[in-house]
XYZ file of C-alpha atoms in Angstrom:
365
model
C 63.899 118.502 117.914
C 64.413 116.227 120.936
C 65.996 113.483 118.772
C 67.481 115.638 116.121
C 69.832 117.332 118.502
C 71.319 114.086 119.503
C 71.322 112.713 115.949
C 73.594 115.192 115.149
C 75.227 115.456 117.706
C 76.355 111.575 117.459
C 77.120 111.952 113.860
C 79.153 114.833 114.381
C 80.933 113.310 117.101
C 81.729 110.198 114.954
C 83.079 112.275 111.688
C 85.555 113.920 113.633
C 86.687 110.722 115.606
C 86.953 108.741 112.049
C 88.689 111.411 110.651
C 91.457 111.676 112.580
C 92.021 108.281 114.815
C 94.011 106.989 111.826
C 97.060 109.747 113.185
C 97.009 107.187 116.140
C 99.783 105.091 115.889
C 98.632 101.814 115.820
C 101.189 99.996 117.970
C 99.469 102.079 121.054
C 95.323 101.728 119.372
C 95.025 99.700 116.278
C 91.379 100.068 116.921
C 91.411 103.654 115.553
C 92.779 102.255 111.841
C 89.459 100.428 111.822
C 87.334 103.642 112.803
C 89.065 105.204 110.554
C 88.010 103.103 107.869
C 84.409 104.095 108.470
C 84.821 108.083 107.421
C 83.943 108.180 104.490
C 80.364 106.949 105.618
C 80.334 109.258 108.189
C 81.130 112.524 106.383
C 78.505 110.935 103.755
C 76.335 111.243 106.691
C 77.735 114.464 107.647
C 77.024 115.687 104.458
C 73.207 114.408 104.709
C 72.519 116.126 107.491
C 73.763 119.814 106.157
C 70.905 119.323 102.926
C 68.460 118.469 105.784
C 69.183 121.334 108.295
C 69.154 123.508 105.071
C 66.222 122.681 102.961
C 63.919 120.946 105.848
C 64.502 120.937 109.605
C 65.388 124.244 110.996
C 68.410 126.378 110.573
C 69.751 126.108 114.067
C 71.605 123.012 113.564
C 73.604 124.641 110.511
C 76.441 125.750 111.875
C 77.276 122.295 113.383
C 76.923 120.374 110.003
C 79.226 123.343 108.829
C 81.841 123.257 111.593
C 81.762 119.493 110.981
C 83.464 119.738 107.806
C 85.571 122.782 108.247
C 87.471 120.250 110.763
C 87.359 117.444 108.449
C 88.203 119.296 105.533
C 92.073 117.840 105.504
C 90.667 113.559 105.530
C 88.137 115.079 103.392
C 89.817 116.343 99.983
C 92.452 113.030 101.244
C 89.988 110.768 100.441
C 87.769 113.092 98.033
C 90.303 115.564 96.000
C 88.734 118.731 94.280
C 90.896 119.111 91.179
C 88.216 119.850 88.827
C 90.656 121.557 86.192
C 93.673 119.142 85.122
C 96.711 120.664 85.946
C 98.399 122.376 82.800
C 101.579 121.217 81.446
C 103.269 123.433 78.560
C 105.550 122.165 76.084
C 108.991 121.904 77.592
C 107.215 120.507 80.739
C 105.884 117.828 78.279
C 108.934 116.726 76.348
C 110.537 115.531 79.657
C 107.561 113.641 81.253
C 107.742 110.454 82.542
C 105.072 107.973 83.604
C 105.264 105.203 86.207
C 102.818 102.633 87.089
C 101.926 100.600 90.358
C 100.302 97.294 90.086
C 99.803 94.526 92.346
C 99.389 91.672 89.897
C 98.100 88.492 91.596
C 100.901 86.383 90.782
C 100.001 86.730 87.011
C 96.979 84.662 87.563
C 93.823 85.887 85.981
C 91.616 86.529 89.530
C 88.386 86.263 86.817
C 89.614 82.604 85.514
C 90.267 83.439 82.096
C 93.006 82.095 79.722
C 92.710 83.788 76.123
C 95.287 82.265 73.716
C 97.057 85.230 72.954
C 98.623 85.356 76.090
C 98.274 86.937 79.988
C 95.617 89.868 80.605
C 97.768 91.319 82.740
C 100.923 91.072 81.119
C 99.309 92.471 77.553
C 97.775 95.910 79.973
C 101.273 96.233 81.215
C 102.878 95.849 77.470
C 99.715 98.538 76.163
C 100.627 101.097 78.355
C 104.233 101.351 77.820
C 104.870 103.456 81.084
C 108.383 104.493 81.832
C 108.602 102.556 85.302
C 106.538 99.757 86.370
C 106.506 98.358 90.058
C 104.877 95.065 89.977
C 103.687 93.290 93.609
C 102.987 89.610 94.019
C 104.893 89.268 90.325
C 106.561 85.695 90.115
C 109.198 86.454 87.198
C 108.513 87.228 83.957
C 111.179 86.324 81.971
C 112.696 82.845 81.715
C 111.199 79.861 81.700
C 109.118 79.853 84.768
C 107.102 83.057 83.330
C 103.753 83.185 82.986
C 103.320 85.101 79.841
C 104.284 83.711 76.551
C 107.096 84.104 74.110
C 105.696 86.795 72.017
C 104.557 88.889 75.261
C 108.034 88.337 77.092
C 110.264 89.849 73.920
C 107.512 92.702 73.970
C 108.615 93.165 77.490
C 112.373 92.965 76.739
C 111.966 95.361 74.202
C 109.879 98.168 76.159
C 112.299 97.500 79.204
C 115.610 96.930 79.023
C 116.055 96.851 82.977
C 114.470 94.474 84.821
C 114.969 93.623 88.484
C 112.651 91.232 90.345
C 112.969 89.761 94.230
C 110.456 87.266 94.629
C 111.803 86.665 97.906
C 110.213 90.530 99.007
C 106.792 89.748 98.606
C 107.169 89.700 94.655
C 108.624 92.988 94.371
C 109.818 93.706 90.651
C 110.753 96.577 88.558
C 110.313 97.063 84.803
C 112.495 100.152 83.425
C 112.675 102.504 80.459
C 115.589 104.278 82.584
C 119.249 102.856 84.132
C 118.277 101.431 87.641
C 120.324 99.469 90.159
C 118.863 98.170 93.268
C 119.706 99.408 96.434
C 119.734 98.269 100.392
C 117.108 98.763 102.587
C 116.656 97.197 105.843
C 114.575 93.847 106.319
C 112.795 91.749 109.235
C 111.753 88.103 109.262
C 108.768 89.403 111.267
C 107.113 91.426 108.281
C 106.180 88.648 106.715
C 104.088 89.337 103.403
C 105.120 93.576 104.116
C 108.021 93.873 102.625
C 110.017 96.985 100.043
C 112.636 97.632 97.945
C 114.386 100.533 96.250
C 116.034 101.291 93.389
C 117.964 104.054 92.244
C 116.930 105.336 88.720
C 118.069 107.516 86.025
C 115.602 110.124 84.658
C 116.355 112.464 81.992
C 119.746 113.068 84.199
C 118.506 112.767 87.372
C 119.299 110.921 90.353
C 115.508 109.540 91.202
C 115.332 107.067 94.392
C 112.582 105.159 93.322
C 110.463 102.762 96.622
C 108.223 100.383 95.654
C 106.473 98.218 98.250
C 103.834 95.963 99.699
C 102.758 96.649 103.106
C 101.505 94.301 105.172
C 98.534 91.869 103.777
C 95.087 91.639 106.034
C 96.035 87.758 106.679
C 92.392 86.629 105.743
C 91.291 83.325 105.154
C 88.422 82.339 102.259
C 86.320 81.497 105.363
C 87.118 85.099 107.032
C 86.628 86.934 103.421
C 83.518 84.579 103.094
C 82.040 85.648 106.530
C 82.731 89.774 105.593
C 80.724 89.040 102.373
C 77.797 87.148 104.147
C 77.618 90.299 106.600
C 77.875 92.613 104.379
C 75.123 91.569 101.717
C 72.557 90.803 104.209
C 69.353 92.450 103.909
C 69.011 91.729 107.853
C 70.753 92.253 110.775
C 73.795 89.989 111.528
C 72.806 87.148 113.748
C 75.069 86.592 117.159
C 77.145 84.343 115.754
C 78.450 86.118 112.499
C 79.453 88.811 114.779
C 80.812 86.935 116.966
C 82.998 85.223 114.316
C 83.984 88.706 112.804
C 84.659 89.613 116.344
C 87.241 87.078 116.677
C 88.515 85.635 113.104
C 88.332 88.702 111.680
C 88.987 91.884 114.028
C 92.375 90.604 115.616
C 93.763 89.861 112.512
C 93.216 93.223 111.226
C 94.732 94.882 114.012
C 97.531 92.802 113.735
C 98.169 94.189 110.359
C 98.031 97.788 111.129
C 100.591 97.110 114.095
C 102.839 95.521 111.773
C 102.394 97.903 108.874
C 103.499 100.612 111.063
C 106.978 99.116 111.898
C 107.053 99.346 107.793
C 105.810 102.671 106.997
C 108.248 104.220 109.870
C 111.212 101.986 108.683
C 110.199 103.371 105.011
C 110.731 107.087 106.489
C 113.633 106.601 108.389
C 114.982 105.197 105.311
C 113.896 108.057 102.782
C 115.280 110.325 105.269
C 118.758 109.687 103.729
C 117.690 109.057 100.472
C 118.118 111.750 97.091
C 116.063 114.816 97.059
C 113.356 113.447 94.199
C 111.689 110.218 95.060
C 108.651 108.307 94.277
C 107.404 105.381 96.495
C 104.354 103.490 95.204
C 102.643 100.159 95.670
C 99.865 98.344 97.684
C 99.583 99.603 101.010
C 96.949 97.978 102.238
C 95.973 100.743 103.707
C 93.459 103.584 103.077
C 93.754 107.610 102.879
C 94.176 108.822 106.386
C 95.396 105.838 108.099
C 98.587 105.803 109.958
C 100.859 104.359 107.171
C 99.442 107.368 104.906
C 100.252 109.707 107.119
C 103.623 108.884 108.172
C 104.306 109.029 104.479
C 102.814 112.595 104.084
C 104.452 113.598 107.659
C 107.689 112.175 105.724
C 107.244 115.381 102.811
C 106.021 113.010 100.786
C 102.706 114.015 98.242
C 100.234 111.776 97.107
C 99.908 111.847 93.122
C 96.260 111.450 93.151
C 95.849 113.775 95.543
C 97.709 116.423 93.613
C 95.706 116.301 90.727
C 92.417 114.292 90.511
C 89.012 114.916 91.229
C 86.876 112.741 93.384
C 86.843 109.341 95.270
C 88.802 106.201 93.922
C 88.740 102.265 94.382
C 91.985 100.335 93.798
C 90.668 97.116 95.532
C 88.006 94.826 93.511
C 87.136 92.201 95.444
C 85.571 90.770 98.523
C 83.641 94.252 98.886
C 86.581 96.048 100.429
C 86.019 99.097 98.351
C 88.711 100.887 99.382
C 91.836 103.151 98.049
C 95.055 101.330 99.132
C 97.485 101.373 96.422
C 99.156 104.786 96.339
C 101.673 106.950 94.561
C 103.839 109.194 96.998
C 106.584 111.750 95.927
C 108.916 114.880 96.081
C 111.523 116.760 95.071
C 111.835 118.539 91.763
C 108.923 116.647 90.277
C 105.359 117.436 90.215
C 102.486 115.227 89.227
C 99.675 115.945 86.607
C 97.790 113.217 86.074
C 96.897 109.834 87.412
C 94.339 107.083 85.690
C 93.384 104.002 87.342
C 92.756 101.154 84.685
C 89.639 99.279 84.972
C 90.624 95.838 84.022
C 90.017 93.070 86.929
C 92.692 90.376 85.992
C 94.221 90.874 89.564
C 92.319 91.599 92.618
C 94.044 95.270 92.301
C 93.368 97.560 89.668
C 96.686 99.314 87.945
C 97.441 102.873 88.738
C 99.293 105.053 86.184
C 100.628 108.114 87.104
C 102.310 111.597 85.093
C 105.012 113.158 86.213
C 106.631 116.722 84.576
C 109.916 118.509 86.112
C 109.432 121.418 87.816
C 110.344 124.448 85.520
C 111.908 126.520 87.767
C 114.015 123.533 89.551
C 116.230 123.529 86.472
């Protein structure tokens, strides 16, 4: 009992503080976007320790595991959403749904080294899953001569999407359209570097839909720093002195860097959507997890996250370099709701696609 107190004591302590230090804008503490990073082990742990006090140690302890979560039930169903039912769409809901997708496609380049003759991985899952609006990251152009895709793949492309807008010049921000779009003017800093966004206005089914799609600021790692994360974390042993105190300073300042500078682009993002129309979707890589400041100035913005409003349990959008994480997101409102979202599973890019459903409201018509 005298070291199970403590124990959870320290774990409760450390749920709570992982929970919430992502609220803390990172400009003041970008050191709380990191501990942030760490909840979901923590309410793992959390969740650990409530079986034990139940089913083997004593009962005393309960109510603390409990209380634990009650706090942390908000991050909780963030990053761990309890839909078990789909939601239920009837049939006029049905005949006016609309899809959109988000993908971050490595510059077209197949991130497993593969070149099948038939043309681009990524290009053909794009082309398969005919979704109304496509927001493409890190997407050199398609079309032309330059693309990467071949003939046959490119008039597939012209044929599912008759507007096409692309500005490589905003960290390969492109749009692919069933519906009229025309771009509009947001605002723009030298000093984002590879965080950058763009917005369109878009046409669906009648409506005026401001559609956002972006790519927040990029970690900034080198092979050697990604390397050095992988080395530490698939040792069987403890890190020696040295690979800690590489992380400690290859690693760590460039992360906080990145959630500094992603905040100036979230809050611009808000401040921008505060003048934009009533229904909106904003979608793209983030770089940043559930719970983290850019996610919650989003959220604080009256924004909902798609996956959030309809799917059940944890997600991975990231494949590589063992950052496991859920950064590329689907926000909206307005008149709009969103019923389903599917993450595809093919790892052409370092970032798997995300699909997402979206019905009209009924009784906003």
């Amino acid at each position: 009992m005298l070291v199970w107190l403590p124990a959870n004591l320290f774990i409760a302590v450390c749920t709570v503080i992982s929970a919430y230090s992502g609220a803390i804008n990172p400009v003041k503490f970008p050191l709380g976007q990191i501990i942030n990073m760490t909840f979901p082990f923590w309410i793992s742990a959390s969740f650990l320790l409530l079986l034990v006090n139940v089913f083997v140690s004593r009962r005393r302890l309960l109510w603390l595991s409990l209380a634990v979560i009650a706090v942390c039930i908000t991050p909780l169903v963030n990053n761990f959403p309890l839909h078990i039912i789909k939601p239920s769409v009837t049939r006029e809901e049905k005949k006016t749904s609309f899809t959109v997708m988000t993908y971050n496609v490595f510059n077209f380049t197949d991130h497993q080294g593969e070149s099948p003759s038939w043309g681009n991985r990524t290009v053909s899952y794009i082309i398969s899953q005919a979704s109304d609006i496509v927001c493409l990251q890190e997407a050199f152009p398609l079309l032309g001569g330059q693309s990467f895709c071949n003939k046959s793949q490119q008039d597939s492309l012209k044929s599912l999407y008759p507007y096409y807008i692309d500005t490589p010049n905003r960290a390969g921000e492109m749009i692919l359209s069933r519906f009229p779009i025309k771009m509009l003017e947001v605002p723009a800093s030298p000093e984002w570097e590879s965080g950058q966004y763009t917005a369109y206005a878009a046409e669906i089914e009648g409506r005026e839909v401001t559609i956002v799609n972006c790519h927040l600021q990029s970690l900034g790692l080198t092979p050697d720093d990604k390397a050095l994360y992988r080395e530490l974390t698939d040792k069987e042993s403890k890190p020696t002195r040295n690979e800690l105190s590489q992380a400690k300073h290859n690693i760590i300042p460039k992360l906080l860097d990145a959630f500094k500078m992603r905040a100036q682009q979230v809050d611009s993002i808000a401040k921008f959507l505060d003048s934009a129309t009533a229904d909106v979707i904003l979608m793209g890589d983030f770089n940043d997890v559930p719970g983290s400041y850019a996610y919650r100035a989003m959220t604080k913005s009256g924004l909902k996250d798609a996956y959030n409003s309809c799917a059940f349990g944890p997600m991975i959008t990231y494949n590589d370099n063992r950052f496991y994480f859920r950064i590329d997101h689907i926000f909206y409102r307005g008149a709009m709701k969103a019923v389903r979202v599917k993450r595809g599973n093919l790892k052409s890019s370092d970032h798997y696609p995300l699909k997402a459903t979206f019905v009209w409201d009924s009784d906003s018509k």
